[in-house]
Each structure stands twice: as structure tokens, then as C-alpha cells.
Coordinates of C-alpha atoms and ligand atoms in Angstrom, one line a residue:
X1 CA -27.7 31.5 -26.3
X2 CA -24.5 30.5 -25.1
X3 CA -23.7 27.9 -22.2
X4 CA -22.2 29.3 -19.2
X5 CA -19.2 28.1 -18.3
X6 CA -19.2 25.4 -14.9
X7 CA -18.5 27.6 -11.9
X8 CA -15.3 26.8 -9.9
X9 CA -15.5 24.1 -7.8
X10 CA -15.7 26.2 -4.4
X11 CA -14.7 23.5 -2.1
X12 CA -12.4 20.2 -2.5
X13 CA -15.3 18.0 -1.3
X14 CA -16.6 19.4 -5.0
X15 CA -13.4 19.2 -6.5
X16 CA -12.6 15.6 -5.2
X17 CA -16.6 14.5 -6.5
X18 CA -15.6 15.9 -10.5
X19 CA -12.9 13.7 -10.5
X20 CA -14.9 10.9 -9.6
X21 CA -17.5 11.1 -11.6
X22 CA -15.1 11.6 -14.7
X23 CA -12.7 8.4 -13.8
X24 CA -14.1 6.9 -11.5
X25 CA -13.3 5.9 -7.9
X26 CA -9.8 6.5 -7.1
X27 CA -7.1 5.4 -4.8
X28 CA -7.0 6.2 -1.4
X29 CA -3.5 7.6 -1.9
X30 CA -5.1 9.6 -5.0
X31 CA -7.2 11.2 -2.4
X32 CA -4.7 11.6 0.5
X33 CA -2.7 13.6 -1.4
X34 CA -5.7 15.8 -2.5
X35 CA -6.9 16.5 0.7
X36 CA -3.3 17.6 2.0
X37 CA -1.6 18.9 -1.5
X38 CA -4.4 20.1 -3.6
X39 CA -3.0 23.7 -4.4
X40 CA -5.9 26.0 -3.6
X41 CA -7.9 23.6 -1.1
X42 CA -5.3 21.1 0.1
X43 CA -5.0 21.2 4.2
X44 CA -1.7 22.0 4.5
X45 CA -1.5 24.5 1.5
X46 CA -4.3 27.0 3.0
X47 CA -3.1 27.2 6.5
X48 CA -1.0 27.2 9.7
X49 CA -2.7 24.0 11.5
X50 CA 0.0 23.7 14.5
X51 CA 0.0 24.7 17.8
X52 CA -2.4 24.5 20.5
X53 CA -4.6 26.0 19.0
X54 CA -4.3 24.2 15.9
X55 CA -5.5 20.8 14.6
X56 CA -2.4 18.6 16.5
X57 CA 0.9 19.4 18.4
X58 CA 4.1 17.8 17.0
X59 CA 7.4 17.3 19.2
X60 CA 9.0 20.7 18.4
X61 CA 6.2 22.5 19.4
X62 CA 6.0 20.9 22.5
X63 CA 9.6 21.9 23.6
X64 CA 12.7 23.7 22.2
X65 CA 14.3 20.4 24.0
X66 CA 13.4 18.5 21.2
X67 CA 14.9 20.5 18.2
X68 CA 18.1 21.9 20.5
X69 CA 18.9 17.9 20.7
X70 CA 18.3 17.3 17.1
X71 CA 20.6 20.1 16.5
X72 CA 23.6 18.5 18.7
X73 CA 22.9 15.0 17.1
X74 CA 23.2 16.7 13.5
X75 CA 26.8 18.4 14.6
X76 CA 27.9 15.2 16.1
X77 CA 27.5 13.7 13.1
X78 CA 29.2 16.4 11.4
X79 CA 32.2 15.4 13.3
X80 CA 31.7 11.7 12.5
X81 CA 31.6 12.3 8.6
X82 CA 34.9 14.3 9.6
X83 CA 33.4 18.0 9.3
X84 CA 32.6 18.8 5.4
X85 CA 32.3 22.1 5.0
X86 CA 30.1 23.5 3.6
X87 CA 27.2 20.8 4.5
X88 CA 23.6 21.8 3.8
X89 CA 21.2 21.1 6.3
X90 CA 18.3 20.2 5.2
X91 CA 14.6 19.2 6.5
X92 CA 11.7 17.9 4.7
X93 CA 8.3 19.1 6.0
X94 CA 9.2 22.0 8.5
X95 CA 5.9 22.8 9.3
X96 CA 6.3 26.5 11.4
X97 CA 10.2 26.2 11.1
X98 CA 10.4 25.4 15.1
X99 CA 12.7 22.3 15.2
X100 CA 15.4 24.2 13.0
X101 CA 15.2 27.6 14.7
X102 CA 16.1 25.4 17.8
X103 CA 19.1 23.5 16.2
X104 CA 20.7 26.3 15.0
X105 CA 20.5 27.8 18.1
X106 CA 22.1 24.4 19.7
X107 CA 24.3 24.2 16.8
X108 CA 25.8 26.7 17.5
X109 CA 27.8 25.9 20.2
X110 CA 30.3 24.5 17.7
X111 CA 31.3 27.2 16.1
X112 CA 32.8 25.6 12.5
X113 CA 29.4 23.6 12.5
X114 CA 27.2 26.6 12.3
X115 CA 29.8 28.3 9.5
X116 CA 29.8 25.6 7.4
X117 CA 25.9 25.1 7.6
X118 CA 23.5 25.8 4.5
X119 CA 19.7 25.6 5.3
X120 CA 17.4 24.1 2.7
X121 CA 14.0 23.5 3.8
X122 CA 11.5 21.5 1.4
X123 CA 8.2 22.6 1.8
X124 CA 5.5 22.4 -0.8
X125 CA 2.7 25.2 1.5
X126 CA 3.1 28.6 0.6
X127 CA 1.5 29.3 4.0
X128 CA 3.8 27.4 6.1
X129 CA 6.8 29.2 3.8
X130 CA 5.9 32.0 5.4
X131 CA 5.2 30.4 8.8
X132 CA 9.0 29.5 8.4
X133 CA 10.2 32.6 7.1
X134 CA 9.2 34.5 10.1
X135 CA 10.6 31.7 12.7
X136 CA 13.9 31.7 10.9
X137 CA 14.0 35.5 10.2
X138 CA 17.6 36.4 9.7
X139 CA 18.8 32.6 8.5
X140 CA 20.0 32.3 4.9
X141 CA 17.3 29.9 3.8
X142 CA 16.1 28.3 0.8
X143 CA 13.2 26.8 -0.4
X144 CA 12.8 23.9 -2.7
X145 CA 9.5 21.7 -4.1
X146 CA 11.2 18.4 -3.5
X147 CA 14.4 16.8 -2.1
X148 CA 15.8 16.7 -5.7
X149 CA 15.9 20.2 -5.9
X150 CA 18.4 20.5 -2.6
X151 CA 21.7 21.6 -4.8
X152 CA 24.8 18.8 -4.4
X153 CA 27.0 18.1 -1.7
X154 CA 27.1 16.7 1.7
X155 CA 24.2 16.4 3.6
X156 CA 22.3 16.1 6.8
X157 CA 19.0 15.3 6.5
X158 CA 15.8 15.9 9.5
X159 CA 12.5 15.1 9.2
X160 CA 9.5 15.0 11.6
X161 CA 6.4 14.2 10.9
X162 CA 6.9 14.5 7.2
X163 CA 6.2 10.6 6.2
X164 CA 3.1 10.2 7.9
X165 CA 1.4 13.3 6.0
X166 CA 2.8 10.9 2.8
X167 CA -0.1 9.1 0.9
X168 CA -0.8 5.7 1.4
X169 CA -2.8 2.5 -0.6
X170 CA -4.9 0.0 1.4
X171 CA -5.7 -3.5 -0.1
X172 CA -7.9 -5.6 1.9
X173 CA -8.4 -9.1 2.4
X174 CA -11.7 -10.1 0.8
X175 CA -12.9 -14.1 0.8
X176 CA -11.9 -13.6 -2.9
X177 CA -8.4 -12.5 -2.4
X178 CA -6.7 -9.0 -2.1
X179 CA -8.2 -5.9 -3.8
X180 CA -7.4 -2.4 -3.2
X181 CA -9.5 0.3 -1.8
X182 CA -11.0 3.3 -3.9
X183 CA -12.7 6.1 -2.4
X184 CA -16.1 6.5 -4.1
X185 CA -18.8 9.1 -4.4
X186 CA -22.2 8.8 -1.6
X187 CA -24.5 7.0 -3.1
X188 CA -26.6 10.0 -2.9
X189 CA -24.4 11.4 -5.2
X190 CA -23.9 14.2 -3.2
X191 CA -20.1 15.4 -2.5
X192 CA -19.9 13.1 0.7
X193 CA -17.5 10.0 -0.1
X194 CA -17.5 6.1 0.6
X195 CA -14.6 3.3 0.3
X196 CA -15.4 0.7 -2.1
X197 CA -13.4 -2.1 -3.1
X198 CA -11.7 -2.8 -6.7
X199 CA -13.3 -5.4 -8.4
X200 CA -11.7 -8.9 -8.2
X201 CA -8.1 -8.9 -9.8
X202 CA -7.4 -5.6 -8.5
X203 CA -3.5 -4.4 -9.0
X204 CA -3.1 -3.3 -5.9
X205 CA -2.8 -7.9 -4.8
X206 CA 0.4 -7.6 -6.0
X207 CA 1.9 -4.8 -2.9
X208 CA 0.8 -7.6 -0.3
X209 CA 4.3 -8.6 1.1
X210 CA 4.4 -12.7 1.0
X211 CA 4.2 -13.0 4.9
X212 CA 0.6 -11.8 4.6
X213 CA -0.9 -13.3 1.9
X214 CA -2.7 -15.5 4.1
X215 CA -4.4 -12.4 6.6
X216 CA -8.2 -13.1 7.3
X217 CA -10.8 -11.4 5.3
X218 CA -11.4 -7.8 6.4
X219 CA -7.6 -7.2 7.2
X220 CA -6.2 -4.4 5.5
X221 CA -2.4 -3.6 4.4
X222 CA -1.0 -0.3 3.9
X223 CA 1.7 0.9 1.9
X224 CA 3.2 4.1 0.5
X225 CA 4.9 4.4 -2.5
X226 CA 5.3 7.9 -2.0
X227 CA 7.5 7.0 0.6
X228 CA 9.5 4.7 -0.2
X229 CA 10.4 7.1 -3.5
X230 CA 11.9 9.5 -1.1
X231 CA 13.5 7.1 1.0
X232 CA 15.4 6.2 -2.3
X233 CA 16.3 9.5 -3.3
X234 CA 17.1 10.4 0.1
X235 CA 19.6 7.2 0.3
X236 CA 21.1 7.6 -3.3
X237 CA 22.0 11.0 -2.2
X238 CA 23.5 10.0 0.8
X239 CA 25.8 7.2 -0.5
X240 CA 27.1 9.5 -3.3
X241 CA 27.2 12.9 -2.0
X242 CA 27.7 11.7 1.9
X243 CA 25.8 12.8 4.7
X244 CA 23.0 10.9 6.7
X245 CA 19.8 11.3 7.7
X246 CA 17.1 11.4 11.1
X247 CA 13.7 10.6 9.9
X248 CA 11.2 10.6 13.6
X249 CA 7.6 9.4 13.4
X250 CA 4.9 7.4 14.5
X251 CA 4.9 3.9 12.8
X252 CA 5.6 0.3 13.3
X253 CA 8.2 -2.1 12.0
X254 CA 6.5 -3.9 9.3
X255 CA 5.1 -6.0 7.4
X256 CA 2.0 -6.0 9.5
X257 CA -1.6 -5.7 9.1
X258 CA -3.8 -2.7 9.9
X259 CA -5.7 0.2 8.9
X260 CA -3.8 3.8 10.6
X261 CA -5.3 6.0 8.4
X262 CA -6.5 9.0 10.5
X263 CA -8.3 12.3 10.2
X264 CA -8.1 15.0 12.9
X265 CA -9.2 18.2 13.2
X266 CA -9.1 20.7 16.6
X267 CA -7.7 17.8 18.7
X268 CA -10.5 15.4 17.5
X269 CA -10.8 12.8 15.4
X270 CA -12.8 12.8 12.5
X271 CA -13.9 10.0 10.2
X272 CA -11.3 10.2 7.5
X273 CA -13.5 10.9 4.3
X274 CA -15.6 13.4 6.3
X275 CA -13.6 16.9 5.7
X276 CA -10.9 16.9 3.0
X277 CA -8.8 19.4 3.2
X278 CA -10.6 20.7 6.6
X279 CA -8.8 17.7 8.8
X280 CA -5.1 16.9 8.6
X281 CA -5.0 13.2 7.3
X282 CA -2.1 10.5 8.3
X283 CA -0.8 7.2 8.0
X284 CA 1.6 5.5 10.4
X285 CA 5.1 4.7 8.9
X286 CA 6.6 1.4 8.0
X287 CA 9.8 2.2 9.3
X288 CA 11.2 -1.1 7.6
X289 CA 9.6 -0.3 4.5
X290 CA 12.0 3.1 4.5
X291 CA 14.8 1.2 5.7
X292 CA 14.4 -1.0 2.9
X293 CA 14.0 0.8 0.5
X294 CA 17.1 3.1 1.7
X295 CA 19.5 0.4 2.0
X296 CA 18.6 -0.9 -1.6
X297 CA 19.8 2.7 -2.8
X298 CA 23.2 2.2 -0.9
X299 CA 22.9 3.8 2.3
X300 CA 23.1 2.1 5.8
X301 CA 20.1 2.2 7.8
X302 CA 20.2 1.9 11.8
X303 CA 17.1 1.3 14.0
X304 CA 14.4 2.7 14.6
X305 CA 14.9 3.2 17.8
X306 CA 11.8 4.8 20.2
X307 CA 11.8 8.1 20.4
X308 CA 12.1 7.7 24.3
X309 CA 15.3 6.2 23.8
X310 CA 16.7 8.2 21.4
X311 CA 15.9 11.5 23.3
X312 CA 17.6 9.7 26.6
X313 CA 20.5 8.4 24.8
X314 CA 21.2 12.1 23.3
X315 CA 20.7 14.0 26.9
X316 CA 17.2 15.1 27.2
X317 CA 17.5 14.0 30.9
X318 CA 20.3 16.8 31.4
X319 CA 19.3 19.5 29.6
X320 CA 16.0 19.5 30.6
X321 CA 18.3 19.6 34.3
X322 CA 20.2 22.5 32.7
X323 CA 16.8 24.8 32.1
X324 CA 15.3 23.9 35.3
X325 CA 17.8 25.5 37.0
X326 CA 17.3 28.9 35.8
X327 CA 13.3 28.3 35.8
X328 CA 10.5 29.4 37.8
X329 CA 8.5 27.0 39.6
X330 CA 5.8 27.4 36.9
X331 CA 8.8 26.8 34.2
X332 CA 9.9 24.3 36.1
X333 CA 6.6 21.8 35.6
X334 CA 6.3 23.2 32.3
X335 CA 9.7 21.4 31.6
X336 CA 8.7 18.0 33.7
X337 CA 5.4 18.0 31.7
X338 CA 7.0 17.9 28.2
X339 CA 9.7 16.1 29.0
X340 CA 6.9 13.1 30.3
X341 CA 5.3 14.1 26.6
X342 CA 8.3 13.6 24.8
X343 CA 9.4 10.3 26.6
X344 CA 6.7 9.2 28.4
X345 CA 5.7 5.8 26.9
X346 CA 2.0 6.3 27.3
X347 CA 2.5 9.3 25.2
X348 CA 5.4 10.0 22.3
X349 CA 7.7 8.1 23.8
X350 CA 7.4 4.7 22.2
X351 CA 4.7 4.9 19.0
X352 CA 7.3 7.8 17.7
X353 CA 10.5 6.1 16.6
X354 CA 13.7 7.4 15.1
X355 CA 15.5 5.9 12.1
X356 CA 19.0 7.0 10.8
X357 CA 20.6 6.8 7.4
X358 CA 24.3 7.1 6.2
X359 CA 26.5 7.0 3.6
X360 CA 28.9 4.0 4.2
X361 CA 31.6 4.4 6.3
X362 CA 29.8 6.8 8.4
X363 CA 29.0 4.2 11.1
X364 CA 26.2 4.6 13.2
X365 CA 25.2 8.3 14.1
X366 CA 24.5 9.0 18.1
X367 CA 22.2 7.3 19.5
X368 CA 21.9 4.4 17.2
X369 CA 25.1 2.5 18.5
X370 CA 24.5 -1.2 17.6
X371 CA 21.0 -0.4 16.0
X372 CA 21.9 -1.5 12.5
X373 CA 18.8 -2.4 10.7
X374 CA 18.1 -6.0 10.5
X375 CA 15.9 -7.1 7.4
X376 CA 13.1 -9.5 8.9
X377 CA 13.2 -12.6 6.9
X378 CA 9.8 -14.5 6.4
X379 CA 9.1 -17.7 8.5
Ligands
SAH401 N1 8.0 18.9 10.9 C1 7.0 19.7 11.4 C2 5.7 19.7 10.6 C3 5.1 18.3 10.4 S1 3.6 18.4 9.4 C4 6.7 19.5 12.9 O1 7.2 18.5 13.4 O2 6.0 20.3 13.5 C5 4.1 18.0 7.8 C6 4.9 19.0 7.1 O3 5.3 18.5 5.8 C7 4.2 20.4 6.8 O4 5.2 21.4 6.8 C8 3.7 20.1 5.3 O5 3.4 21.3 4.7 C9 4.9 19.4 4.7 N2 4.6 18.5 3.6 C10 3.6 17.6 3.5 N3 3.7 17.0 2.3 C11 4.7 17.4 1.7 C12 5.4 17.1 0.4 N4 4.9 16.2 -0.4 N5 6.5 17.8 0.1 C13 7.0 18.7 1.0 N6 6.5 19.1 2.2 C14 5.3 18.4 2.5

């Protein structure tokens, strides 16, 4: 009698508990980008998760204001790295294809900056490809894996709410030292998970900047590789090819200590091993990690700025004025009430932030006048 063969793993909860009990406990970034990128079960693979009736609502989908200003920002630059043509345009993580449908349409009130656009969207979900593909349906667009795939030449770079969705490590400060966190199997043994901690002389001691060596015990540190691998490739690019780059997200100006790993699902938050691949997962971004990272690769990094500021400095004021006018009352508060979402600074305004990149010699794009970013040096 022959063995049957295992049946497949029918969920990634079952998936995720294989590997486990094959290596052994893995990273917290090991699982991160399981839970988002697995190919059959990963949350963003298997689905359309915007919208309000989705897990979360990002910026675009809040307003056409936001993209149309992203848009005007991306031809003023244009102007600024004295009007390449052609430039590819290019965004990483364009979840339903929202921001750039409203850009173009912005865009193209300067004329030789809409002919001399080429879209490239990166975007690993088949189901958001298609998402996109129907938002953008009668744009030239193409699809690419990875930013390394986006063919030569000048550049300018969006991206909203792609780094968070990027995987992170934690280490945390034990009374023995730093040691990095693994996600383990229940001790039930089940296909529920747990964190653990590496034993003593864990790798992961050596990511913990110098300034925070000396956190208390229980403090945790986060940092994405990931990230900062795409920052690089994003600012070599730049400085040879020319172009520059508008990364927006939530995040903090590091190094700092703290835990902003997150699970949601419908509006809700979820504890973040619960559901993998069921609940979107995110980390806050080190903005000064990217900006590091970039300017080591050869670019110029400005800000981050707030995303309240950035939005006011590029006109959101005045064109949400400009749709007002032709509005019904109902329109009318519809506008107020995202524009407060956008700006407001008990809501996006001030926990999303905006950080440019540029080739040298580009200066600093609009909105980032006299934001050229400043590496903090230790105490
Ligand atoms: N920018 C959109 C979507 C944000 S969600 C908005 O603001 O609404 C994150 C997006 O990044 C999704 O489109 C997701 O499929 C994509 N994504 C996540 N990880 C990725 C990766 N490693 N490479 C390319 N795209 C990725």
C-alpha cells in the first residue's frame, strides 16, 4: 500500500505552521511577507482590500484631490529636471490604480508632460493588476515584478502606502541584551502562532542603531531591510538615469524605539498573528532610515515633510475651492470632510509624511523648499 501524498496546505495559517515545524521559528519579516506575498494565500495577492468597504482607506481613495496634486507636483518637477522626454512615470504599489488615474488626469494640463509620459506600475497582486487595468483602461501601461524591471531612462517615482506593507525585524531589549523576535507555533501545536525570542546572541543585536543600545528591557526596535533595498535601487537609479522620487506614509523619523506592527481587517484591529493573510499587516516607516539609505546611493533626500504640509504647500486649499464651486451642497461637505481627512492633524495630516528624492542638481522638488534631509548625529 502506497502513502498518500500530504494534502495541500488549504489555508496559510497551515502553510505558515509547515514551515515552522521544518526550520523552526522564523523572522517576523519572514512572516510579514508571507501573510501579504504568499502567491496563492498572501493578503494582497487574493484580493481587492480597499475602499469602504474594504479592510482600510488610503489617501487616493479618499479624494481625487490627493492624486490630481500628486500629478501637478510630478509635472513641476518635470519642468525642474528641464522636461526629459520621454520620462516614465512610475509607482510602486498602486493598489486600485486611483492616485494615477487622477494625475494623469491633472497632468494633463501640460500638454508636453502628458506626451512625454510612460506609465510603469510595479505591482506584484494579480488581483490588484486587474483592479488597475480597469481604473486606467485606455492608458499605455506596463506591469513589472520589481523596480529593476522599470526599462532605463528618466524617472519620476510615486509611492503611497507601499513601504509600510514592506516587512519588518523586531529585536527587543531583554535583561540579557538584544535578541530578535521569531514567530513560533501555539504551544498547542495547532496552526495559531506566538512571538518568542532568539536565544541569547541572536544576529538580529547587531541592526540596533548605537543611540539605543542602552533602551530598557521590553523595548523593541524595528527595521526593514526590505526597505531600505529599495530605497537604494530607487536612489541609484535616480542619480544615474535622473528623475526623483515622492514616497508618502505613515512613519517616524528614526532611530526610535517601538513596536508599529499592526493587523487590520474591516476597519478593525486584529492581533497581528491572528489571521495571516485574512488582515492586511503594516509597519510604520523610518523615514530617516530611507533617506539614508537613499543618500548613500547618490541621490539627495529632502524632508519628510507632513503630509498636511505638503498637501497645503502644493494647493489643496484652492482646489478643493475650485470643486466646491461647481458642487452641490452635499458635494460640497463631501469635499470639507476629506480635505479635514487629508490635512487634519488628528487624522492623516501629521502621522503621514512625504519624503522626496533627486538626482543631484535637481534641487528640491515643490513643496520641499529648504527641507534637505539632515542626518541626526548621536549625542
Ligand atoms: N498606493 C495604493 C495602495 C497601497 S497598499 C493606495 O494608496 O491606495 C500597497 C500596495 O503595494 C498594493 O497595491 C500591494 O499589492 C502592493 N505591494 C505590496 N508589496 C509589494 C511588493 N513587494 N512589490 C510590489 N508591490 C507590492
Amino acid at each position: 500500500m502506497t502513502a498518500l501524498p500530504a494534502p495541500p496546505a488549504g489555508s496559510l495559517a497551515e502553510a505558515l505552521a509547515r514551515r515552522i515545524a521544518v526550520e523552526g521559528p522564523i523572522s517576523v519579516a519572514a512572516f510579514m511577507a508571507e501573510a501579504l506575498g504568499h502567491p496563492r494565500f498572501g493578503y494582497y495577492m487574493k484580493q481587492d482590500p480597499f475602499g469602504a468597504a474594504g479592510d482600510f482607506v488610503t489617501a487616493p481613495e479618499v479624494s481625487q484631490m490627493f492624486g490630481e496634486l500628486i500629478g501637478l507636483w510630478c509635472a513641476d518637477t518635470w519642468q525642474r529636471m528641464g522636461a526629459p522626454s520621454p520620462v516614465r512615470l512610475v509607482e510602486l504599489g498602486p493598489g486600485r490604480g486611483t492616485l494615477m488615474a487622477d494625475a494623469l488626469r491633472a497632468a494633463a494640463v501640460l500638454a508636453p508632460f502628458r506626451a512625454a509620459l510612460r506609465v510603469h506600475l510595479v505591482e506584484t497582486s494579480p488581483a490588484l493588476r486587474e483592479r488597475q487595468r480597469a481604473t486606467l483602461a485606455g492608458v499605455d501601461v506596463a506591469w513589472h515584478d520589481r523596480l529593476e524591471e522599470v526599462p532605463d531612462g528618466p524617472a519620476l517615482v510615486v509611492a503611497n502606502e507601499f513601504f509600510d506593507a514592506l516587512p519588518v525585524r523586531q529585536i527587543q531589549r531583554t535583561p540579557q541584551g538584544w535578541s530578535e523576535r521569531l514567530v513560533d507555533r501555539a504551544e498547542d501545536g495547532g496552526t495559531g502562532f506566538r512571538f518568542v525570542l532568539e536565544a541569547f546572541g541572536s544576529a538580529g543585536a547587531s541592526l540596533v542603531p548605537s543611540t539605543l543600545r542602552d533602551a530598557p528591557p521590553g523595548s523593541v526596535i524595528e527595521v526593514s531591510p526590505a526597505s531600505q533595498a529599495v530605497a537604494r535601487v530607487l536612489a541609484a537609479r535616480l542619480a544615474a538615469q535622473g528623475g526623483a522620487a515622492l514616497l508618502i506614509d505613515y512613519g517616524y523619523v528614526g532611530p526610535a524605539v517601538g513596536d508599529t506592527l499592526q493587523a487590520v481587517r474591516r476597519h478593525t484591529h486584529v492581533p497581528v498573528l491572528e489571521a495571516p493573510g485574512d488582515a492586511d499587516l503594516t509597519a510604520h516607516v523610518d523615514f530617516a532610515a530611507l533617506a539614508v539609505a537613499a543618500q548613500a546611493a547618490g541621490a539627495a533626500a529632502f524632508g519628510p515633510v507632513t503630509q498636511g504640509a505638503l498637501l497645503e504647500r502644493l494647493g489643496i486649499a484652492a482646489r478643493a475651492a475650485a470643486l466646491k464651486r461647481t458642487a452641490t451642497p452635499r458635494q460640497a461637505a463631501d469635499v470639507d470632510a476629506a480635505l479635514a481627512r487629508l490635512i487634519g492633524t488628528d487624522q492623516m495630516g501629521t502621522l503621514f509624511k512625504a519624503l522626496a528624492l533627486a538626482a543631484p542638481g535637481v534641487g528640491a522638488p515643490a513643496g520641499f523648499e529648504d527641507q534637505t534631509h539632515q542626518q541626526r548625529t548621536a549625542p
